[in-house]
Coordinates of C-alpha atoms in Angstrom, one line a residue:
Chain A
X1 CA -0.3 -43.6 31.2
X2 CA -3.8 -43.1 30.2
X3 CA -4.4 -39.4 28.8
X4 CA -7.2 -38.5 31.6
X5 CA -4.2 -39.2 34.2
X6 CA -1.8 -37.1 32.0
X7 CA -1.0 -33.5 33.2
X8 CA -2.8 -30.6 31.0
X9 CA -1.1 -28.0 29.9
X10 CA -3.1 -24.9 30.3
X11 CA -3.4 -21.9 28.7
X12 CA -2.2 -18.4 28.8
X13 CA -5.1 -15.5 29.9
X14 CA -5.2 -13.2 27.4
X15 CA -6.8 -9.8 27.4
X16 CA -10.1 -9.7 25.9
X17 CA -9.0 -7.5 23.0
X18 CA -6.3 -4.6 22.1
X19 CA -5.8 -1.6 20.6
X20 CA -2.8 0.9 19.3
X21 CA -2.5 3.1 22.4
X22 CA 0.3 5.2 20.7
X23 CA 1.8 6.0 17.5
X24 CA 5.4 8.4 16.4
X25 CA 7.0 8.5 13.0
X26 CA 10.2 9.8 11.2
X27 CA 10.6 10.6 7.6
X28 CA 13.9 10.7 5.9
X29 CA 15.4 14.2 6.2
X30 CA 16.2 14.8 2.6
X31 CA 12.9 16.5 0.6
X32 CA 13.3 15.3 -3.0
X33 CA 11.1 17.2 -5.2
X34 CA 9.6 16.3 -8.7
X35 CA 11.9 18.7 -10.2
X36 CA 15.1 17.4 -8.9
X37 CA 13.7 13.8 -9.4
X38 CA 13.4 14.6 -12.7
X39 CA 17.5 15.8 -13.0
X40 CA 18.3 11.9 -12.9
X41 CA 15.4 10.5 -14.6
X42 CA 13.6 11.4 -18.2
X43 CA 10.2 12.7 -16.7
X44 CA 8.2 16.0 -15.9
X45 CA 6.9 17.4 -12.5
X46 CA 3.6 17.5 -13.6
X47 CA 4.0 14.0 -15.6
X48 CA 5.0 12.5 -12.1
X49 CA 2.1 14.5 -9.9
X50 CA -0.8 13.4 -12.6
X51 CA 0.8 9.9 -12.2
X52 CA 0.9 9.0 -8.9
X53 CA -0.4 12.4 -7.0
X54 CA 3.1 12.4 -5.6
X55 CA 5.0 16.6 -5.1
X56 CA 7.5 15.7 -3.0
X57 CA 9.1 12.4 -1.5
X58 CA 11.6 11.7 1.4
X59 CA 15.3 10.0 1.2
X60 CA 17.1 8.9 4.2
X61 CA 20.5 10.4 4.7
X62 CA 23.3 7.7 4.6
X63 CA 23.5 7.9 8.8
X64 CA 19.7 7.5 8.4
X65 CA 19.2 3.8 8.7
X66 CA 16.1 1.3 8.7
X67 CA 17.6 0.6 12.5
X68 CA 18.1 4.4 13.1
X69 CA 14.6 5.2 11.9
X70 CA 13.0 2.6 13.7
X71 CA 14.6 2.9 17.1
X72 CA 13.5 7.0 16.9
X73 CA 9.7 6.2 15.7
X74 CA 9.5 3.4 18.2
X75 CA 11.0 5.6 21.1
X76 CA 8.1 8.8 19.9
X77 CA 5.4 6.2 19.8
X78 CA 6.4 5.1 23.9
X79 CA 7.3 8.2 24.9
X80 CA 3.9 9.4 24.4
X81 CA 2.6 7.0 26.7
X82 CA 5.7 7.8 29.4
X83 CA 6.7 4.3 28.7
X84 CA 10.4 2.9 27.9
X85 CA 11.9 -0.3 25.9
X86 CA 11.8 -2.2 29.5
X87 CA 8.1 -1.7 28.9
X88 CA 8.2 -3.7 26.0
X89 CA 7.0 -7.5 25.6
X90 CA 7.8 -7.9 21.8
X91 CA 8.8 -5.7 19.0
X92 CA 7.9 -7.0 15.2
X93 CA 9.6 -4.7 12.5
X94 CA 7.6 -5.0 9.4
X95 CA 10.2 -4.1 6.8
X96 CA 12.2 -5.5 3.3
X97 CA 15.3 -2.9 3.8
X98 CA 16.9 -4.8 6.2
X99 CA 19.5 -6.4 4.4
X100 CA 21.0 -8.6 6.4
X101 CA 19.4 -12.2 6.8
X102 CA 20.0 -12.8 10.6
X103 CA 19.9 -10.9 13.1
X104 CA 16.4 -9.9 12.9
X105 CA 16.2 -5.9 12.4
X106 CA 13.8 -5.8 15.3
X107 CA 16.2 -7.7 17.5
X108 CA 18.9 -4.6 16.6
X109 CA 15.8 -2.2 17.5
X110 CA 15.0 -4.0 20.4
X111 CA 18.4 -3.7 21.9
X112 CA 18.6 -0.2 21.3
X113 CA 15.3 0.6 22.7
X114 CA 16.7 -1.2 26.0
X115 CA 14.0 -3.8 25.5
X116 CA 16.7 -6.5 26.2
X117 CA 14.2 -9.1 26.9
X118 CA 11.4 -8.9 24.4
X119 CA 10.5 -11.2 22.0
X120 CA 11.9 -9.7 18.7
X121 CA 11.2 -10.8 15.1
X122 CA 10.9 -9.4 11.7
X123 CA 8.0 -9.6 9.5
X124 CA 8.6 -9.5 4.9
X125 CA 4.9 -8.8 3.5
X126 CA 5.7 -6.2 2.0
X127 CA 3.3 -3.4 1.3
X128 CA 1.0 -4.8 4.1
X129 CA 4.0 -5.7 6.4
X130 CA 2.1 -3.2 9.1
X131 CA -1.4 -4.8 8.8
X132 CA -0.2 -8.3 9.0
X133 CA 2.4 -7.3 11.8
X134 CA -0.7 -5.3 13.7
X135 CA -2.7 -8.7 13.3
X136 CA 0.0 -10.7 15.1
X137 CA 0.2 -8.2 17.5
X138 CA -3.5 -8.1 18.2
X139 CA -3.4 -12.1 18.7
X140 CA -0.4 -11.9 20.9
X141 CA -2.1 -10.1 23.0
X142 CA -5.0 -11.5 22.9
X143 CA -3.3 -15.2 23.7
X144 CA -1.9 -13.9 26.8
X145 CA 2.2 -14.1 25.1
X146 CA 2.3 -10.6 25.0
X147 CA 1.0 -7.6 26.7
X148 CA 3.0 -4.7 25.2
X149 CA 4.0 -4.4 21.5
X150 CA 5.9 -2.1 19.6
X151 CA 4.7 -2.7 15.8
X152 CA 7.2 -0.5 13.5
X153 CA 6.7 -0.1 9.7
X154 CA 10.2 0.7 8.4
X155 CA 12.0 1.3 4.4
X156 CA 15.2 2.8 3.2
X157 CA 13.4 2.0 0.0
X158 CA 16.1 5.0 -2.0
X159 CA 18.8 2.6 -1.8
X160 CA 16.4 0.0 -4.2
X161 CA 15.2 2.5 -6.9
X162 CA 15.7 1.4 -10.3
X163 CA 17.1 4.7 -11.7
X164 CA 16.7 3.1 -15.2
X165 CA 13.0 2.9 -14.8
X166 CA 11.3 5.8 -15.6
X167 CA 8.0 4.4 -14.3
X168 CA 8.6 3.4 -10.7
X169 CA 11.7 5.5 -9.4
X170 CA 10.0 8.2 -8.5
X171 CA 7.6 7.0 -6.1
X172 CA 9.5 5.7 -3.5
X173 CA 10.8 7.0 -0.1
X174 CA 12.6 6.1 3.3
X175 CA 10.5 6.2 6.8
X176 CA 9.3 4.4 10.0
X177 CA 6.1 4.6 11.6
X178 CA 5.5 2.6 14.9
X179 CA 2.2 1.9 16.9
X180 CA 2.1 0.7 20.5
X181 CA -0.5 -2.1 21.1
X182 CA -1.5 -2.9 24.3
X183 CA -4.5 -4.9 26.2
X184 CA -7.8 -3.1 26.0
X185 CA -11.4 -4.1 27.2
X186 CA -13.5 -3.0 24.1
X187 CA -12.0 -4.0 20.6
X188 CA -9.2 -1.6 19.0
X189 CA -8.4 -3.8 15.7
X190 CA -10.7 -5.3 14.2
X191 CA -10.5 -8.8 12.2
X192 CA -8.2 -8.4 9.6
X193 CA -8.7 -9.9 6.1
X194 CA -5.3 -11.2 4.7
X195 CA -4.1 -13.7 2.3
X196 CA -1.8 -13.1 -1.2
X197 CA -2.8 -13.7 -4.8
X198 CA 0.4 -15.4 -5.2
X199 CA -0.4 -16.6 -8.9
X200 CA 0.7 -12.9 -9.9
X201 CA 3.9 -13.3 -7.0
X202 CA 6.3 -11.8 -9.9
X203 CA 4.2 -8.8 -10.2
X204 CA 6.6 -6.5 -7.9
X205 CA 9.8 -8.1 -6.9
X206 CA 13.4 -6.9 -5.5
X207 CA 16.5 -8.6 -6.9
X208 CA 18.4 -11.2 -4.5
X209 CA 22.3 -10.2 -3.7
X210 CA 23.2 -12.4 -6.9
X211 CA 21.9 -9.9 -9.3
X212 CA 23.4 -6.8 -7.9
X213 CA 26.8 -8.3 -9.2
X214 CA 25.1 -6.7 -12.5
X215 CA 24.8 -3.2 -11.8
X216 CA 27.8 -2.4 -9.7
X217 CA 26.9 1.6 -10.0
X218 CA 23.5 0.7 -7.9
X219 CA 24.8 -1.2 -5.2
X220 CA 21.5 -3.1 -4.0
X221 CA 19.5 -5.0 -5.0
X222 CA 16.7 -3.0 -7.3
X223 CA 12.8 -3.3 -7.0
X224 CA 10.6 -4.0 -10.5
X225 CA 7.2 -3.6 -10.6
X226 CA 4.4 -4.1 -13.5
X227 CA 2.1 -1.0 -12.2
X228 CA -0.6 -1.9 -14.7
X229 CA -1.2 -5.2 -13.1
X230 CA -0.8 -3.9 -9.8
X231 CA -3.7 -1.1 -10.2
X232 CA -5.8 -3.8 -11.6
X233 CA -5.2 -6.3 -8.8
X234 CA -6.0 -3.3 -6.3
X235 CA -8.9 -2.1 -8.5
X236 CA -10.5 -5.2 -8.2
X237 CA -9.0 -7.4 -5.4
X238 CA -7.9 -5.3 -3.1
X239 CA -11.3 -3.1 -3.2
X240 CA -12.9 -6.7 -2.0
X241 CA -11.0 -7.2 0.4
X242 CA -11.8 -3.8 1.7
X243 CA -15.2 -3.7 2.0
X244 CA -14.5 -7.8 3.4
X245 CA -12.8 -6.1 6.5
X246 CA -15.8 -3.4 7.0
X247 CA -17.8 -6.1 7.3
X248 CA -16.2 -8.4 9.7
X249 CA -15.8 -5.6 12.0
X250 CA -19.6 -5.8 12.1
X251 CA -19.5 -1.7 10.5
X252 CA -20.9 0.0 7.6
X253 CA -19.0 2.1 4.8
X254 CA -20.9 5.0 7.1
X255 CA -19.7 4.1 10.1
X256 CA -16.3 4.7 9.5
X257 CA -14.5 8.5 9.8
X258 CA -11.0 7.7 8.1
X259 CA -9.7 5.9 5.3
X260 CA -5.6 4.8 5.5
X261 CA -5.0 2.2 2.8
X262 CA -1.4 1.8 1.5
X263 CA 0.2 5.2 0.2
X264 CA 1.1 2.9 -3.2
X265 CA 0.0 5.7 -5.8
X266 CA -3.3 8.3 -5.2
X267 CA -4.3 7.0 -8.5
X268 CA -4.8 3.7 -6.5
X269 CA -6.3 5.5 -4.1
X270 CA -9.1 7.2 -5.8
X271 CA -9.8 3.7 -7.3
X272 CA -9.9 2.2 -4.4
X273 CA -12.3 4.8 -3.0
X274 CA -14.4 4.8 -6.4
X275 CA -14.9 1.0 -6.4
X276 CA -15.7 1.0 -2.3
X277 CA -18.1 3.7 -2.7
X278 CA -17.1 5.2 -0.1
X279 CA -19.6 8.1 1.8
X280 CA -18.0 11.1 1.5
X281 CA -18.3 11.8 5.4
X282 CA -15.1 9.6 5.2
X283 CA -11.3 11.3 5.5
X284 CA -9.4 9.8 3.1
X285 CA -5.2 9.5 3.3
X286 CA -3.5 11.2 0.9
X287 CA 0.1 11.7 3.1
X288 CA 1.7 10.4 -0.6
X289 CA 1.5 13.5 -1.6
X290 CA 4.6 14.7 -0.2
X291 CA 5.9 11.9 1.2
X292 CA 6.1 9.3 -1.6
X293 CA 5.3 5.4 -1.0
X294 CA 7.2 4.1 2.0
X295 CA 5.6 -0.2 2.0
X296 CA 5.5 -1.1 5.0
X297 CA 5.9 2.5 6.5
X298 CA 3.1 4.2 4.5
X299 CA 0.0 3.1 7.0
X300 CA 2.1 4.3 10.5
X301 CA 3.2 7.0 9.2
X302 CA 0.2 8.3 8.3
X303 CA -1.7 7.6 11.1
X304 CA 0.7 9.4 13.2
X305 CA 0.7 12.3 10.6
X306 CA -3.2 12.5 10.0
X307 CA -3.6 12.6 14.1
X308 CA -1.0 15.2 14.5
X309 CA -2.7 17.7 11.5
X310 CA -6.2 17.2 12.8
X311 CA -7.4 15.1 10.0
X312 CA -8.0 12.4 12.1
X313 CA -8.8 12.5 15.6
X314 CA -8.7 9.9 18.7
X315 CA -11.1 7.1 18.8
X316 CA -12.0 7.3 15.2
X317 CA -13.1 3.8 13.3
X318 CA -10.2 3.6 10.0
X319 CA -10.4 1.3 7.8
X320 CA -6.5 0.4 6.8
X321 CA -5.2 -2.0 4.4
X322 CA -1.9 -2.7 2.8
X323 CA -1.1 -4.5 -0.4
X324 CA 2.1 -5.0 -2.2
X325 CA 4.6 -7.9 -3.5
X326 CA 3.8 -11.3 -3.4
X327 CA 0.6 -10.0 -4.1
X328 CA 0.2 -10.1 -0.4
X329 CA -2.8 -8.0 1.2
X330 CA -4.2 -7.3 4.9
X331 CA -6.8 -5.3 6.1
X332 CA -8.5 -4.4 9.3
X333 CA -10.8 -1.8 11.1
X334 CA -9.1 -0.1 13.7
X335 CA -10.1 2.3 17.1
X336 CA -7.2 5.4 16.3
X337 CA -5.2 6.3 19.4
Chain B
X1 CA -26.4 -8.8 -30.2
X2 CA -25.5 -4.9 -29.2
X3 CA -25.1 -3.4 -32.2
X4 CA -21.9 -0.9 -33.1
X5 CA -23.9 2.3 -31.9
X6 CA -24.9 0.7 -28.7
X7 CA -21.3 -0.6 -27.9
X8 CA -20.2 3.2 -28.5
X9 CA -22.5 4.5 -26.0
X10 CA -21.9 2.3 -23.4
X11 CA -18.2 2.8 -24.2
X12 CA -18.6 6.6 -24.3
X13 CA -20.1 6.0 -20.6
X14 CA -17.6 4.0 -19.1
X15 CA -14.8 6.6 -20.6
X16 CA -16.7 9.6 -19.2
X17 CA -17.4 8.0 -16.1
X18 CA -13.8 7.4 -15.7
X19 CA -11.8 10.4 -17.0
X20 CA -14.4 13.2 -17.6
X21 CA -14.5 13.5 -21.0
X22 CA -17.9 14.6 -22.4
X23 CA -19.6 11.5 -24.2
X24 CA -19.9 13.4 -27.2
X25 CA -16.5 13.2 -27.7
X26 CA -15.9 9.8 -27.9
X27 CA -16.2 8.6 -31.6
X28 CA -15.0 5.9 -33.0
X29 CA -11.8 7.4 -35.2
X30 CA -10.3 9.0 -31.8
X31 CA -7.1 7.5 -30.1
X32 CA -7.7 7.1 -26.3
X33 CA -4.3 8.5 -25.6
X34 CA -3.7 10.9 -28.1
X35 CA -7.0 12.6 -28.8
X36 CA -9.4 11.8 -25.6
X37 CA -6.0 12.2 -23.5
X38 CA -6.7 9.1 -21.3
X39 CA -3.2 7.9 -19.5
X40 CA -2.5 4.6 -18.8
X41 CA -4.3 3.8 -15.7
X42 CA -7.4 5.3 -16.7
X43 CA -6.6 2.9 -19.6
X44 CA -6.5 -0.2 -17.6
X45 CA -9.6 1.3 -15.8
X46 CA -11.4 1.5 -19.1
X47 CA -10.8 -2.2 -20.6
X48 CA -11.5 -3.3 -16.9
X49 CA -14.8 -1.7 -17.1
X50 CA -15.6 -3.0 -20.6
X51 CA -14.9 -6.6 -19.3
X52 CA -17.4 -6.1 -17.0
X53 CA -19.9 -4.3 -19.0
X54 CA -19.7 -6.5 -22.2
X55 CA -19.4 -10.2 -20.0
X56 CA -16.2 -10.2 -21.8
X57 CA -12.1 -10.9 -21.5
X58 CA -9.7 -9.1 -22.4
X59 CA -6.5 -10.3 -22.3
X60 CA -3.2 -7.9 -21.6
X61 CA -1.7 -8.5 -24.7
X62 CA -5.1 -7.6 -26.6
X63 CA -5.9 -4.2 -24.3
X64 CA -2.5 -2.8 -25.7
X65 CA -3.8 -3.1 -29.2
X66 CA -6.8 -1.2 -28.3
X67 CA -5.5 2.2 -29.3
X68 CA -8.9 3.5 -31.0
X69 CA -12.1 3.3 -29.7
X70 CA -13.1 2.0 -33.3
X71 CA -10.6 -0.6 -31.7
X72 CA -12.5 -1.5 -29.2
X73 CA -15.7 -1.6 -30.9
X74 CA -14.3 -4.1 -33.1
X75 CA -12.8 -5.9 -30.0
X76 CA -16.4 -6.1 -28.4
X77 CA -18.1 -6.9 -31.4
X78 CA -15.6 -9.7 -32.5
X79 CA -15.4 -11.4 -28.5
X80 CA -19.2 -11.1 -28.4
X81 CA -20.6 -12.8 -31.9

């Protein structure tokens, strides 16, 4: 058969662009302050605050799950919306606490959510597992394979602290944040800029099941990271690929009213923001301060948390971007719910 | 060539610029960490910033050997002749 007698496949229609219509978070119920941090690890309050900017953090309760967490951010997020799980086209959990390998976590999320049909799969970049997760959304949509998707940033990161390590178990923390993205005629998320720097992959890394044969007292597997390297990769890299993303929205630095990047460390932050140049008409995130550094959480949860205390407000531009292990990174301008 | 007095100014710059501390300050017999109280980041922001100021590298295993700014006068002086 000659190919001009061959049937054609055609294409989905797409929506022209899409947006977050909704976001809802949870934080893990248990406060843990600096100065009961510092009852299992040789530090000071103020050693910890000058750090990292971080007071106070959050720890999931053991009935607290990554499934538990996401399910109740993902039902918020829809319920603002008066939508259900039957609304749902696809959830994509963006996540490295759930420990098993298959099922998916979002398939377990899915299920609960009574999404019973939606595509469901789980997305590991770390850090920026919401900003690469949001730009698969945003081209699901787009291609037509999707209209409604549930994005959810979730880590039980307590469970992976390195109590040993007096200069990374402090700063993390257990939460979900979700965003509903839907079809939308004028652009709600921007291009986003992503890639690794995967010749620095061993910079942060968590421990496969083998290795937690070797500290039986901490049963998972523990997170390392070399924070040095890390602030100089973000310093320099990450603050490149920042003002990369302003510009492929087709924005300035002065267009923009809020800055989200990844609740890491404010130290990063303030680099971050010194290096960008930022105009000081622009909100920057600081929800680390006392909610500790939640990977792929951090940028949901404080979207939701930043809209609900005023500091941000609907239809604002924000620049987000999230950056962790591999080194992976992703950033995009997005329209705020 | 920038000689020693220029390479402490520029250095007193970069360290003011980044942590505060008055300019005057910074002389060459004072440790970064204990006298000019510069933490570790601001550290890694410092050599960073002398890199770029001074067209030069400096490699991890050399910036932790920089505990002086005498140090890193030297440091600058040696990478650049």
């Amino acid at each position: 058969m000659s190919l001009s007698t061959r049937p054609q496949i055609v294409q989905a229609q797409g929506s022209p662009s899409s947006r977050i219509l909704a976001t809802g978070h949870v934080r893990g119920s248990r406060v843990v302050s600096n100065e009961e941090m510092c009852t299992m690890i040789d530090s000071t309050p103020e050693w910890i605050e000058q750090r990292t900017g971080i007071k106070e953090r959050r720890w999931a309760t053991e009935e607290e799950t990554p499934r538990s967490m996401a399910v109740e951010a993902g039902r918020k997020a829809l319920a603002k919306l008066g939508l259900s799980g039957s609304d749902v086209d696809a959830v994509i959990c963006a996540t490295v606490s759930h420990h098993r390998p298959s099922p998916s976590l979002a398939t377990y999320v899915a299920h609960d959510l009574g999404a019973f049909t939606a595509a469901a799969f789980d997305t590991n970049a770390a850090c920026a597992g919401f900003c690469y997760s949001l730009n698969l959304a945003d081209a699901m949509i787009r291609n037509g394979s999707a209209a409604t998707v549930l994005v959810i940033g979730v880590e039980k990161l307590s469970e992976m602290i390195n109590i040993a390590d007096r200069g990374t178990a402090f700063l993390f923390s257990d939460g979900a944040g979700a965003a509903v993205v839907g079809r939308s005629e004028s652009v709600g998320v921007g291009p986003a800029v992503w890639g690794t720097a995967s010749d620095q992959v061993e910079t942060i890394e968590i421990e496969d099941w083998s290795q937690v044969a070797g500290h039986p007292e901490q049963n998972h597997p523990l997170i390392a990271m070399d924070g040095r390297a890390v602030y100089k990769w973000a310093m320099t890299t990450v603050t490149a690929k920042a003002a990369e993303a302003i510009e492929k929205a087709g924005i300035t630095p002065a267009d923009l009213d809020v800055f989200i990047p990844h609740q890491a460390n404010d130290r990063i932050t303030d680099a971050l923001l010194r290096h960008l140049k930022l105009p000081e008409s622009v909100t920057v995130c600081h929800d680390i301060a006392d909610m500790g550094n939640t990977s792929a959480a951090s940028i949901p949860i404080a979207i939701d948390r930043m809209l609900e205390r005023g500091q941000a407000h609907s239809g604002d531009l924000a620049l987000i971007i999230g950056f962790g292990a591999g080194l992976v990174y992703a950033g995009q301008v997005i329209v705020l719910p | 060539m920038a000689d020693n007095a220029q390479i402490l100014s520029d250095i007193a710059d970069i360290v003011n610029d980044i942590t505060g501390v008055d300019q005057a300050e910074v002389t060459p017999e004072k440790s970064f960490i204990d006298d000019l109280d510069v933490d570790s980041l601001s550290m890694v922001e410092i050599v960073y910033a002398c890199e770029e100021k001074f067209g030069i590298e400096i490699p991890d295993d050399k910036s932790k050997d920089l505990k002086t700014v005498g140090d890193a006068i030297n440091f600058v002086t040696a990478a650049k002749a």
